[in-house]
N, CA, C and O atoms as a GROMACS GRO file, in nm:
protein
  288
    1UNK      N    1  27.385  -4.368   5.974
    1UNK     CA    2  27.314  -4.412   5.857
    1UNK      C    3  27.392  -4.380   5.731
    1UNK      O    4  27.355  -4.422   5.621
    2UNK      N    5  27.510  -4.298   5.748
    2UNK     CA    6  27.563  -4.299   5.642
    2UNK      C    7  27.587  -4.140   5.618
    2UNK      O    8  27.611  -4.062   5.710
    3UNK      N    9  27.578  -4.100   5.474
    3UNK     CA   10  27.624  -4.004   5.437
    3UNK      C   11  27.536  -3.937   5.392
    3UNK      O   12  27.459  -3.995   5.315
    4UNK      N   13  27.508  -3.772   5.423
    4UNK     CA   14  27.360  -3.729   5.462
    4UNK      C   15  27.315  -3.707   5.268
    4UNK      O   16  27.400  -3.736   5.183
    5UNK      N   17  27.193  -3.661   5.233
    5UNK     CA   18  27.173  -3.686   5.082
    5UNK      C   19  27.042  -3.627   5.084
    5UNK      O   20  26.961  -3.651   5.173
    6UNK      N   21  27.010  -3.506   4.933
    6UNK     CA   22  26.899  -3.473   4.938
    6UNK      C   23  26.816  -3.568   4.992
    6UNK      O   24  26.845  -3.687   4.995
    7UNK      N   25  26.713  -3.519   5.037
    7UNK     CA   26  26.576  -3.574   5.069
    7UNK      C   27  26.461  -3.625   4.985
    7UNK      O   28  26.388  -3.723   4.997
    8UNK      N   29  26.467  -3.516   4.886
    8UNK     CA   30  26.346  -3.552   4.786
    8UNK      C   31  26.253  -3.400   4.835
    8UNK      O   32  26.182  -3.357   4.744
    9UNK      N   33  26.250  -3.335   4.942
    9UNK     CA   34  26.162  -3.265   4.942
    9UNK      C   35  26.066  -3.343   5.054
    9UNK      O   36  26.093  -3.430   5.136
   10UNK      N   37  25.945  -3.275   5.020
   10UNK     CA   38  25.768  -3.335   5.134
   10UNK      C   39  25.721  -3.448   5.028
   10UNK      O   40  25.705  -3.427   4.908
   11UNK      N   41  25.703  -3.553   5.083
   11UNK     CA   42  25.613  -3.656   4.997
   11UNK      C   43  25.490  -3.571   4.993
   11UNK      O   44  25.487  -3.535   4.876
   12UNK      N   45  25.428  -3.539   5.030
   12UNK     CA   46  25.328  -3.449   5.033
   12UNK      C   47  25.296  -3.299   5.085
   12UNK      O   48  25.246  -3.271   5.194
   13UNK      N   49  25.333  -3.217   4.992
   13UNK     CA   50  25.337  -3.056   4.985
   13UNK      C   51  25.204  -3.028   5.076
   13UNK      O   52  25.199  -2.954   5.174
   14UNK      N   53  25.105  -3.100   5.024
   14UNK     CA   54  25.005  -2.980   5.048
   14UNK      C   55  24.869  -3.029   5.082
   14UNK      O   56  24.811  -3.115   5.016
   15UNK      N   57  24.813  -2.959   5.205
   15UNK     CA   58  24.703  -2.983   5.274
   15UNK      C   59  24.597  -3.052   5.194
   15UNK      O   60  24.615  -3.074   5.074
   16UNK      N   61  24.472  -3.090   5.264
   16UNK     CA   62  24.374  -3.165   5.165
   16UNK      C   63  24.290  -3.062   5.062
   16UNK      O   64  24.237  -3.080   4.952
   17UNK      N   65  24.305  -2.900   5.186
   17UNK     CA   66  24.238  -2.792   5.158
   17UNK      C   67  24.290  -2.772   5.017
   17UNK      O   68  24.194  -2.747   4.944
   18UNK      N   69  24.415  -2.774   4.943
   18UNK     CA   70  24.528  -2.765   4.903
   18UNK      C   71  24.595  -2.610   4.857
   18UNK      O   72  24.642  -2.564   4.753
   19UNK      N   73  24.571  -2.558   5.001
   19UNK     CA   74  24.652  -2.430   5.056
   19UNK      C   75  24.722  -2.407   5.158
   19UNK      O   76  24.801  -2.313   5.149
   20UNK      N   77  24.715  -2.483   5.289
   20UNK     CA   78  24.840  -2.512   5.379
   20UNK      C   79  24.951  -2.576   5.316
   20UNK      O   80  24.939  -2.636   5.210
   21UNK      N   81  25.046  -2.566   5.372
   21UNK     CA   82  25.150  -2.632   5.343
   21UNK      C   83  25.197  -2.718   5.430
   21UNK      O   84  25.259  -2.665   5.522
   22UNK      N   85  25.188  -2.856   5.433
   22UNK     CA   86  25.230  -2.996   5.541
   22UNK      C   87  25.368  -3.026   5.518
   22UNK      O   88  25.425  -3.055   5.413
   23UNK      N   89  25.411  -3.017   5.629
   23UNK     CA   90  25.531  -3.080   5.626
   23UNK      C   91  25.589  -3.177   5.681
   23UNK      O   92  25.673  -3.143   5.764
   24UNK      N   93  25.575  -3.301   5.665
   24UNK     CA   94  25.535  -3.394   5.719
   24UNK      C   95  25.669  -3.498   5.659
   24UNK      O   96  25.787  -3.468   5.678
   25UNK      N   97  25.640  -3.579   5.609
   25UNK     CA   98  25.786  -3.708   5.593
   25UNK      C   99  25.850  -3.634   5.464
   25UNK      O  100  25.814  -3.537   5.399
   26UNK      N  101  25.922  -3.690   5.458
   26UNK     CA  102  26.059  -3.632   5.334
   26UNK      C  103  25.991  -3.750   5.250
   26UNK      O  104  25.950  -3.858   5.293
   27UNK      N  105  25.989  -3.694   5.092
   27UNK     CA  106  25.998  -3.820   5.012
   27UNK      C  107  26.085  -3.958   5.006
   27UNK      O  108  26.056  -4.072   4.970
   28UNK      N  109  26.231  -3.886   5.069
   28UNK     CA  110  26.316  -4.010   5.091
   28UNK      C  111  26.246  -4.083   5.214
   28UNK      O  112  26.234  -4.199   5.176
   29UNK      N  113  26.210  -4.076   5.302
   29UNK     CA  114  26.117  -4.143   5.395
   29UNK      C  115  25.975  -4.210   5.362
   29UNK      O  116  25.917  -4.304   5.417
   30UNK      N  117  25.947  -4.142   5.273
   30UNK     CA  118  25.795  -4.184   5.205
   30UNK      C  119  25.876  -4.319   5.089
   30UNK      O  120  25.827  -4.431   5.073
   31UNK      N  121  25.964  -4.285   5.044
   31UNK     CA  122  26.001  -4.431   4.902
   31UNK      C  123  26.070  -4.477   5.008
   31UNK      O  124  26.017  -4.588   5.010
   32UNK      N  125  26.154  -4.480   5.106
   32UNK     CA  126  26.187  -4.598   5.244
   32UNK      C  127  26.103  -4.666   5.257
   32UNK      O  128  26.117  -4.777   5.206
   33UNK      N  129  25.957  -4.631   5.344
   33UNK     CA  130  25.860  -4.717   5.378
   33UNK      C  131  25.825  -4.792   5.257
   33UNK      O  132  25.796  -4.911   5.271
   34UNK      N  133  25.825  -4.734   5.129
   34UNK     CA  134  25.747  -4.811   5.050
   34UNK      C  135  25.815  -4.962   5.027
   34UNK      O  136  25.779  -5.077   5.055
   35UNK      N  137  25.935  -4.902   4.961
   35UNK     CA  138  26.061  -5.052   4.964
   35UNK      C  139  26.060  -5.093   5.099
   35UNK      O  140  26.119  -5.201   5.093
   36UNK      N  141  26.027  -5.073   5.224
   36UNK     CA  142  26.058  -5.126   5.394
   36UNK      C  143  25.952  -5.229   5.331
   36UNK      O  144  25.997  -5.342   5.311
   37UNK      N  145  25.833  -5.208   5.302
   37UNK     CA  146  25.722  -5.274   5.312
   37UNK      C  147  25.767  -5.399   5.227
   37UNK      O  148  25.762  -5.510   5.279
   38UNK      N  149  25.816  -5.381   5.079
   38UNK     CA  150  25.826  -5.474   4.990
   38UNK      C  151  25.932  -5.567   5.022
   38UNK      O  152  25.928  -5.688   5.001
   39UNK      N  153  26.058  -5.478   5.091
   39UNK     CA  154  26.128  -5.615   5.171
   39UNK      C  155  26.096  -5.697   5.255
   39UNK      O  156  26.139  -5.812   5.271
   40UNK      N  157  26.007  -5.632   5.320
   40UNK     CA  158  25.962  -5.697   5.476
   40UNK      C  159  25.906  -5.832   5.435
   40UNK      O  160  25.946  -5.935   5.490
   41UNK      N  161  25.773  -5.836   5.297
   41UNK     CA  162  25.703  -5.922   5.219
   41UNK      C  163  25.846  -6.058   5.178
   41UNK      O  164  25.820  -6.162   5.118
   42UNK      N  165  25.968  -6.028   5.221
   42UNK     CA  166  26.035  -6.152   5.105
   42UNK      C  167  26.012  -6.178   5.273
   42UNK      O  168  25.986  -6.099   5.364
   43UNK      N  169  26.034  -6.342   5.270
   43UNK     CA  170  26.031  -6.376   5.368
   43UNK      C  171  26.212  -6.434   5.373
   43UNK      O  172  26.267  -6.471   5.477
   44UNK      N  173  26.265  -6.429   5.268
   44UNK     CA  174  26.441  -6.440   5.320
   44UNK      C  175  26.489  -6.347   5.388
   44UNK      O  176  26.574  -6.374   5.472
   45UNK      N  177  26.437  -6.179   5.362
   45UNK     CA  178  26.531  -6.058   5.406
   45UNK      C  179  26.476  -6.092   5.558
   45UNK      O  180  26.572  -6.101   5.635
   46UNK      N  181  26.357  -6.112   5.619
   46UNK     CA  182  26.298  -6.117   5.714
   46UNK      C  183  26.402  -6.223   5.796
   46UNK      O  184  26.469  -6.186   5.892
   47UNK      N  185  26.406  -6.371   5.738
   47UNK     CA  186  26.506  -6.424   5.877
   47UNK      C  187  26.682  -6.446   5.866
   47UNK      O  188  26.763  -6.499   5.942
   48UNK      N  189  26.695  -6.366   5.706
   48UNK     CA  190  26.854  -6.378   5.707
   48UNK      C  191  26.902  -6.254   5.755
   48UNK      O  192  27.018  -6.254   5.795
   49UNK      N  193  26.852  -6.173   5.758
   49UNK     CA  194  26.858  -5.984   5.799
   49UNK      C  195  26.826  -5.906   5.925
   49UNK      O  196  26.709  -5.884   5.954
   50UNK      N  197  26.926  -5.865   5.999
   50UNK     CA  198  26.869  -5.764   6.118
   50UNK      C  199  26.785  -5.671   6.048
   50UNK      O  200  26.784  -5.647   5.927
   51UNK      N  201  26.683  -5.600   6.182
   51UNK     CA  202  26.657  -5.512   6.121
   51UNK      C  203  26.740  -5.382   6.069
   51UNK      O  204  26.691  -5.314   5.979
   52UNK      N  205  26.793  -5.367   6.094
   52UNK     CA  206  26.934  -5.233   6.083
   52UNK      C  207  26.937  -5.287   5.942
   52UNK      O  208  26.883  -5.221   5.853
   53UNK      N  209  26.991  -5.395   5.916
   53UNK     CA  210  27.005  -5.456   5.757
   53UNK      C  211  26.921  -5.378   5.648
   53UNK      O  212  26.948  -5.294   5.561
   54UNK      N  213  26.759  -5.469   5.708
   54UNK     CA  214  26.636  -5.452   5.606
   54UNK      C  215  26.630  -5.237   5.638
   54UNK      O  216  26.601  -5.160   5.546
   55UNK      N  217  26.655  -5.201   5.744
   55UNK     CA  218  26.652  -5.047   5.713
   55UNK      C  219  26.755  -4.979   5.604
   55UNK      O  220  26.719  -4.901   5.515
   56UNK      N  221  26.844  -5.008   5.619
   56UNK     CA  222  26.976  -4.980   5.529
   56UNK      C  223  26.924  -5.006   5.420
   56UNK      O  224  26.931  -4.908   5.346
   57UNK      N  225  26.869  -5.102   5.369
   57UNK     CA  226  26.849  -5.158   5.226
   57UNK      C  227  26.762  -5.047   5.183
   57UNK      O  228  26.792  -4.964   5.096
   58UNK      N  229  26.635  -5.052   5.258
   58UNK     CA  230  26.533  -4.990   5.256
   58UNK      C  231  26.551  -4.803   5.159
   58UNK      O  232  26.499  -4.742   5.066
   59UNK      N  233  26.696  -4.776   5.298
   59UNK     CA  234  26.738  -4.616   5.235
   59UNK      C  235  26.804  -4.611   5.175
   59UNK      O  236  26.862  -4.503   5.174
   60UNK      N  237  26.867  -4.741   5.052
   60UNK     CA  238  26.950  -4.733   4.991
   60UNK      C  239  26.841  -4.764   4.864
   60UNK      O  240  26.867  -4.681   4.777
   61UNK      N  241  26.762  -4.826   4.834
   61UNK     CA  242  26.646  -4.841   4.741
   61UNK      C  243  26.584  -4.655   4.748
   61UNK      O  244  26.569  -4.604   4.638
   62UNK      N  245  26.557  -4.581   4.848
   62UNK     CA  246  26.494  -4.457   4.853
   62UNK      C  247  26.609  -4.376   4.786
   62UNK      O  248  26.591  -4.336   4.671
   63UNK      N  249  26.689  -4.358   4.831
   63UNK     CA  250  26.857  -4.291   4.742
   63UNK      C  251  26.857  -4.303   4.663
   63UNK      O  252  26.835  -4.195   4.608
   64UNK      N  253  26.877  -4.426   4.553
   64UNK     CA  254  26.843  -4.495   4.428
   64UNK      C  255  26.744  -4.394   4.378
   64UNK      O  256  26.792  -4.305   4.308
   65UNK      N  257  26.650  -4.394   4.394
   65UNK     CA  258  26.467  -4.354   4.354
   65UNK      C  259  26.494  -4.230   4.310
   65UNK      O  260  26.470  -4.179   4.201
   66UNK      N  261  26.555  -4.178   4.421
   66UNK     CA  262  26.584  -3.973   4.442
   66UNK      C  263  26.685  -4.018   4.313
   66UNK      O  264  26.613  -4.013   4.214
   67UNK      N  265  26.780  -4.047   4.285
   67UNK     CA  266  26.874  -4.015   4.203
   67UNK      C  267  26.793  -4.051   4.063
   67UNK      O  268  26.800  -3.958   3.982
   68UNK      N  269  26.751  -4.115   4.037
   68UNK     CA  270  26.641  -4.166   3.890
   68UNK      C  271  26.606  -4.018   3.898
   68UNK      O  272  26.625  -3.936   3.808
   69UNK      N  273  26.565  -4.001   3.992
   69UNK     CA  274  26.434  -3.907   4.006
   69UNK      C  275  26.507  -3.772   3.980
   69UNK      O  276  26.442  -3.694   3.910
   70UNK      N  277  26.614  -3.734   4.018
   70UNK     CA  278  26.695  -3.635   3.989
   70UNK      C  279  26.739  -3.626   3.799
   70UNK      O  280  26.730  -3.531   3.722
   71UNK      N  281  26.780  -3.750   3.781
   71UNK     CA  282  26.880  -3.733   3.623
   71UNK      C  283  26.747  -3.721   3.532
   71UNK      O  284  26.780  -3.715   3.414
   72UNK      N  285  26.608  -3.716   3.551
   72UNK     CA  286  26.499  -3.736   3.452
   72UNK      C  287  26.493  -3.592   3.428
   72UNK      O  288  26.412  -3.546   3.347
   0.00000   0.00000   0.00000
C-alpha cells in the first residue's frame, strides 16, 4: 500500500460511557471509508477502476485529510 504514515490516531477515543477507551479504526481508516463511499457513488471510478485503484485513491484522499489536519 505504499509508504507507512501517521494514522490520525482512534476515529473514536472513547466509549459511549465516555470512560473506556475504544480502540477501534484509525482515523486514517475512518476518512478512507468516508472518501471509499464518495468514490464508489461516481459511477466512472466504479467501471473505469479496479478495486485496488478505487482503494488507493480512497488512502490517498485519507493521507491528504491527516496532512490538512496536521498543518492547522
Amino acid at each position: 500500500m505504499g509508504k507507512e504514515s501517521d494514522d490520525g490516531g482512534n476515529a473514536f477515543p472513547l466509549q459511549a460511557d465516555g470512560y473506556s477507551p475504544e480502540f477501534g479504526m484509525s482515523l486514517r481508516d475512518y476518512f478512507a471509508g468516508q472518501a471509499l463511499a464518495g468514490l464508489m457513488s461516481i459511477h466512472e471510478y466504479t467501471e473505469d477502476c479496479g478495486e485496488s485503484t478505487i482503494a488507493d485513491l480512497a488512502y490517498a484522499q485519507a493521507d491528504a485529510m491527516l496532512e490538512v489536519r496536521r498543518q492547522q
